[in-house]
Coordinates of C-alpha atoms and ligand atoms in Angstrom, one line a residue:
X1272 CA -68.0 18.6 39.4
X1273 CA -70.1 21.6 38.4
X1274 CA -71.8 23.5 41.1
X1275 CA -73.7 26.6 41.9
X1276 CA -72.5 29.7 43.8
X1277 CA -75.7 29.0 46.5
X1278 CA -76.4 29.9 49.9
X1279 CA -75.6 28.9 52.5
X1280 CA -73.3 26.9 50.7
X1281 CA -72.3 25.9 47.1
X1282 CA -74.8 23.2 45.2
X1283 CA -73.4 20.2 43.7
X1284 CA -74.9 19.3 40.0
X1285 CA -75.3 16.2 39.3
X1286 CA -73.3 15.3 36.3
X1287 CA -75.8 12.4 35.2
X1288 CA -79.1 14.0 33.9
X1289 CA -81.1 14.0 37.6
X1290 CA -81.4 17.9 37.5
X1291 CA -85.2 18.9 37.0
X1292 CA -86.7 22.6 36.6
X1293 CA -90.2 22.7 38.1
X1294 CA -92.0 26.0 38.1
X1295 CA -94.9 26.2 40.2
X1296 CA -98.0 27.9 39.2
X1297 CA -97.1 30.4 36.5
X1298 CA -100.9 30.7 35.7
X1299 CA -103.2 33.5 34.8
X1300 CA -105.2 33.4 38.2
X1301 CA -101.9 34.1 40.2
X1302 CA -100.9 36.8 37.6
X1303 CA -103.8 38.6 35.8
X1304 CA -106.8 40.8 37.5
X1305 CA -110.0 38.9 37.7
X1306 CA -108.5 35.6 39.3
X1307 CA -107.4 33.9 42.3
X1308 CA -104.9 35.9 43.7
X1309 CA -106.8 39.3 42.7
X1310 CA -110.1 38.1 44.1
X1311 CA -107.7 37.6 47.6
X1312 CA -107.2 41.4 47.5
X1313 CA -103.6 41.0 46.2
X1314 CA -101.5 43.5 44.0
X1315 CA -101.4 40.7 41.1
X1316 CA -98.7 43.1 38.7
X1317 CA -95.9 42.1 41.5
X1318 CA -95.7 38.3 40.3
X1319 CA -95.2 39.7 36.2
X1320 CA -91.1 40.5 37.4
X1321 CA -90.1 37.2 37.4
X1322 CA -91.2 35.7 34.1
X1323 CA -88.6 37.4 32.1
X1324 CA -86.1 35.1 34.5
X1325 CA -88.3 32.4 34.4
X1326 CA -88.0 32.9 30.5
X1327 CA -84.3 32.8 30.6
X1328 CA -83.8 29.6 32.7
X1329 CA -86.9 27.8 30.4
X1330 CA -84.1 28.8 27.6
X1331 CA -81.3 27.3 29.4
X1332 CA -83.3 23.8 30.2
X1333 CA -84.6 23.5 26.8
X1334 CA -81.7 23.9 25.1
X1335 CA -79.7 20.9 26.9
X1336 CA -82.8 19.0 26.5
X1337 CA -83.1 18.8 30.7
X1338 CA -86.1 18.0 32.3
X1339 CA -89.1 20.5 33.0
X1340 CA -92.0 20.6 35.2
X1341 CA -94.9 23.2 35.1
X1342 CA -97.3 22.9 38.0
X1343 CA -101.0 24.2 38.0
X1344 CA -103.0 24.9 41.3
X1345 CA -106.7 23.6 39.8
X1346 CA -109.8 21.8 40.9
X1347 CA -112.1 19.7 39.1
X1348 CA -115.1 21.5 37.7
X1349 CA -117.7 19.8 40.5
X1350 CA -114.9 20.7 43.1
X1351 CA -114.9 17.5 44.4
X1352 CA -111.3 17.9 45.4
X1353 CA -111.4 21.4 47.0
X1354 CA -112.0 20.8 50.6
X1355 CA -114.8 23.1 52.1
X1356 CA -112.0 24.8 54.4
X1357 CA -110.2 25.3 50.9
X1358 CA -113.8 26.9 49.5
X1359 CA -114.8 28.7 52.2
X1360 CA -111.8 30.6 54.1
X1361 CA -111.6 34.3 53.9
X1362 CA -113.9 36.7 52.6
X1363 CA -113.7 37.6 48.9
X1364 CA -116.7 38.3 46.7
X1365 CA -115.0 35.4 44.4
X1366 CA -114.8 31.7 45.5
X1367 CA -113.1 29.5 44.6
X1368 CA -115.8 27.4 41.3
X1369 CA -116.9 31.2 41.1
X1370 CA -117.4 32.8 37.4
X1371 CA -115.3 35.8 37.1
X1372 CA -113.8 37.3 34.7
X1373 CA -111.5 34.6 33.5
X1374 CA -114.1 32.2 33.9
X1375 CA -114.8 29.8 37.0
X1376 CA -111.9 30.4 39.5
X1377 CA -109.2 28.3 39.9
X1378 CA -110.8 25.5 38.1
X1379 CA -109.2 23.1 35.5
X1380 CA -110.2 24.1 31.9
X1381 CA -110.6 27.6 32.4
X1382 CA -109.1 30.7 30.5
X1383 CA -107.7 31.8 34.5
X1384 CA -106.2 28.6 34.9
X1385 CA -104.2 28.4 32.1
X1386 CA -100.0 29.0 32.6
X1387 CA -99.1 32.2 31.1
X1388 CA -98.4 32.6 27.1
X1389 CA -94.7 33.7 27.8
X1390 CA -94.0 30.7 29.9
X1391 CA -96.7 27.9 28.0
X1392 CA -95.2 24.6 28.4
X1393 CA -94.0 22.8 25.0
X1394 CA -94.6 19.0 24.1
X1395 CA -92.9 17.1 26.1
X1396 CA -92.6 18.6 29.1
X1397 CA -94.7 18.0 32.0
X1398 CA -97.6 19.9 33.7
X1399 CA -98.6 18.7 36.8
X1400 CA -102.3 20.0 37.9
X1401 CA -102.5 19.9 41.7
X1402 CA -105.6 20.4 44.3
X1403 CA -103.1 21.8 46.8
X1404 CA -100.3 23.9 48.0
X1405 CA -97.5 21.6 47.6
X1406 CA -96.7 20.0 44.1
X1407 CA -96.6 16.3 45.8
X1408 CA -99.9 16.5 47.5
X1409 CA -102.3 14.0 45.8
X1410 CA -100.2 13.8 42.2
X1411 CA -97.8 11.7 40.7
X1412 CA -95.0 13.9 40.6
X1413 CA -92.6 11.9 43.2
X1414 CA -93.3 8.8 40.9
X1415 CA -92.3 10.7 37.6
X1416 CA -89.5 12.3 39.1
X1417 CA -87.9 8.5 40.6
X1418 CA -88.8 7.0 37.1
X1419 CA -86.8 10.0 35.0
X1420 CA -84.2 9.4 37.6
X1421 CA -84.6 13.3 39.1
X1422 CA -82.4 13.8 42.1
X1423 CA -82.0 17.7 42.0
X1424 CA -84.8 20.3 41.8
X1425 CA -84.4 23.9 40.5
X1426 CA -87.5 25.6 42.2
X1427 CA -89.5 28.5 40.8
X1428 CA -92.5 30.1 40.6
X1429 CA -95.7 31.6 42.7
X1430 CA -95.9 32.3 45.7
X1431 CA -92.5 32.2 47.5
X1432 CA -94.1 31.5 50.5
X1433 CA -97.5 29.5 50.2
X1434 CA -97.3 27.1 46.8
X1435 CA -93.2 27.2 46.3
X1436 CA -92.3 26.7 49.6
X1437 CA -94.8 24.1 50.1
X1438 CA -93.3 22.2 47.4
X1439 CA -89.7 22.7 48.6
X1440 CA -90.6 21.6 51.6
X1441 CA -92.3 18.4 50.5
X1442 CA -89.7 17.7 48.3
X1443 CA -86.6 17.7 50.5
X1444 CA -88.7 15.6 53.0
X1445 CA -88.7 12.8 50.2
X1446 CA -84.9 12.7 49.6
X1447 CA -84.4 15.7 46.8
X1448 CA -82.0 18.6 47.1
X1449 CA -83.7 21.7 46.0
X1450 CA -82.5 25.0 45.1
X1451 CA -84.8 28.0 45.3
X1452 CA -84.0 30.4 42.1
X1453 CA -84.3 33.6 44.1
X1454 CA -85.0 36.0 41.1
X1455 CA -87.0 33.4 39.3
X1456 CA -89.7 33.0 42.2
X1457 CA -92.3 36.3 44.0
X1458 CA -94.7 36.7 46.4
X1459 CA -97.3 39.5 46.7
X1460 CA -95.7 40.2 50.4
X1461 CA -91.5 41.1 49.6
X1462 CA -91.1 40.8 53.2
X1463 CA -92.5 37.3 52.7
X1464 CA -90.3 36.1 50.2
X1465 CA -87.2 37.4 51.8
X1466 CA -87.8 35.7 54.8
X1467 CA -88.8 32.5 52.5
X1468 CA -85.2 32.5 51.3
X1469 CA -83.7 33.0 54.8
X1470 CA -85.6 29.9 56.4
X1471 CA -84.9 27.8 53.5
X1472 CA -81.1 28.2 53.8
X1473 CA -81.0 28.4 57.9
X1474 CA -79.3 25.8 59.5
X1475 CA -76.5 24.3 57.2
X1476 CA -79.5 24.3 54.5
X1477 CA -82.1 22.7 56.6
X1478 CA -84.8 22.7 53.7
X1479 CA -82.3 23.3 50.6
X1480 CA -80.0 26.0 48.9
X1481 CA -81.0 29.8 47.0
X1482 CA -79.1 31.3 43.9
X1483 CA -79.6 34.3 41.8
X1484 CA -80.6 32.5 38.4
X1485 CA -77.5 34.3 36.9
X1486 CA -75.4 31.9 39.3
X1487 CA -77.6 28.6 37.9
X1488 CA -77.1 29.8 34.6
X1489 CA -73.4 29.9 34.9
X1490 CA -73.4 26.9 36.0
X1491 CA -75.3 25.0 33.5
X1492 CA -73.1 26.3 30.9
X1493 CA -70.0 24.5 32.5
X1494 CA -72.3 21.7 32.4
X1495 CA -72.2 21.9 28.6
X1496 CA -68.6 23.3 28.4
X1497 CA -67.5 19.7 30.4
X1498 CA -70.1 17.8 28.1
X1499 CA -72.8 16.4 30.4
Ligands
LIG669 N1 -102.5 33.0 47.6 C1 -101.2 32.7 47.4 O1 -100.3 33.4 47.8 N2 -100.9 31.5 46.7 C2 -101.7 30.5 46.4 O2 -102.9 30.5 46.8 N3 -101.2 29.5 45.6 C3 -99.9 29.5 45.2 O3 -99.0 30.0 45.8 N4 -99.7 29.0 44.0

């Protein structure tokens, strides 16, 4: 059995293919100036630490040919999924189906919506565009992940604490065990993520585990050492 040096406790792999790698939102409006998370008043250079990580474990999955999940927070160009509340909270210059500099924000299509070029999906793997926080809300991702037989999810990506955790959360209510890849996801608020990590692992675990991705690495090495 290969596992992973987690908190609070070690994480079983399982040894027959149903470990997925989803990274959540890896897109220009989260990580550039001119979109999304810039026209929210946020420090947008924070999120660039993780994508040499994110690189690394992208690496790692391709390489044993395991499955890979990109996410994109989007909305149609007539914004007929973006709920007014969604559109009109806060008070930036931008909204959300505004042009700025990257083109309209947040919408599908666009140059700002588009996942960055270090971490641009390949054939083959899956990008799931999604209208909200969490990963499961209104796609088809719980149905692709039963029918490729997906059991475990690696979790990465941006925020820690609005879109990953989200998705963590949604996914360990529908039956998977989830790992957050601490060095592989940030937030624009460090206290934020930190205490992301610590509610995700309270309790025995009570939403899933957290690793370093150096430990997750390790780990999927065995798995090719023992031949799974
Ligand atoms: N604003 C913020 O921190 N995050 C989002 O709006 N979306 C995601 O987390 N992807």
């Amino acid at each position: 059995m290969a596992s992973i040096s987690a908190q609070p406790y070690s994480y079983e792999l399982p040894l027959n293919g149903g470990l997925a790698l989803i990274i959540i939102d890896m897109q220009r409006d989260f990580l550039e100036a001119g979109g999304f998370g810039d026209a929210l008043g946020n420090d947008v250079t924070r999120l660039q630490a993780i994508v040499p990580t994110l690189k690394q474990l992208l690496k790692a999955f391709r390489a044993k040919q395991l499955p890979i999940f990109h996410t994109i927070e989007c909305h149609q160009p007539d914004l007929s999924d973006c709920p007014p509340s969604k559109r009109n909270r806060g008070q930036s210059a931008l909204k959300i189906g505004d042009t700025g500099p990257m083109g309209r924000i947040l919408v599908f299509g666009e140059p700002g919506n588009g996942i960055i070029p270090e971490l641009e999906p390949l054939p083959g793997e899956t990008v799931i565009t999604k209208p909200g926080k969490g990963a499961f809300y209104q796609t088809n991702l719980e149905a692709l992940l039963h029918k490729q037989g997906i059991t475990h999810l690696l979790v990465t990506g941006v925020t820690t604490e609005v879109c990953v955790q989200t998705t963590m959360r949604e996914a360990n209510d529908r039956g998977f065990e989830c790992l957050m890849v601490e060095d592989a996801t940030e937030s624009y608020f460090p206290e934020f993520k930190q205490s992301t990590l610590a509610m995700m692992t309270a309790q025995g675990g009570i939403i899933g585990w957290t690793a370093p991705a150096a430990n997750v690495l390790q780990a999927l090495e065995v798995l090719r050492v023992v031949g799974c």
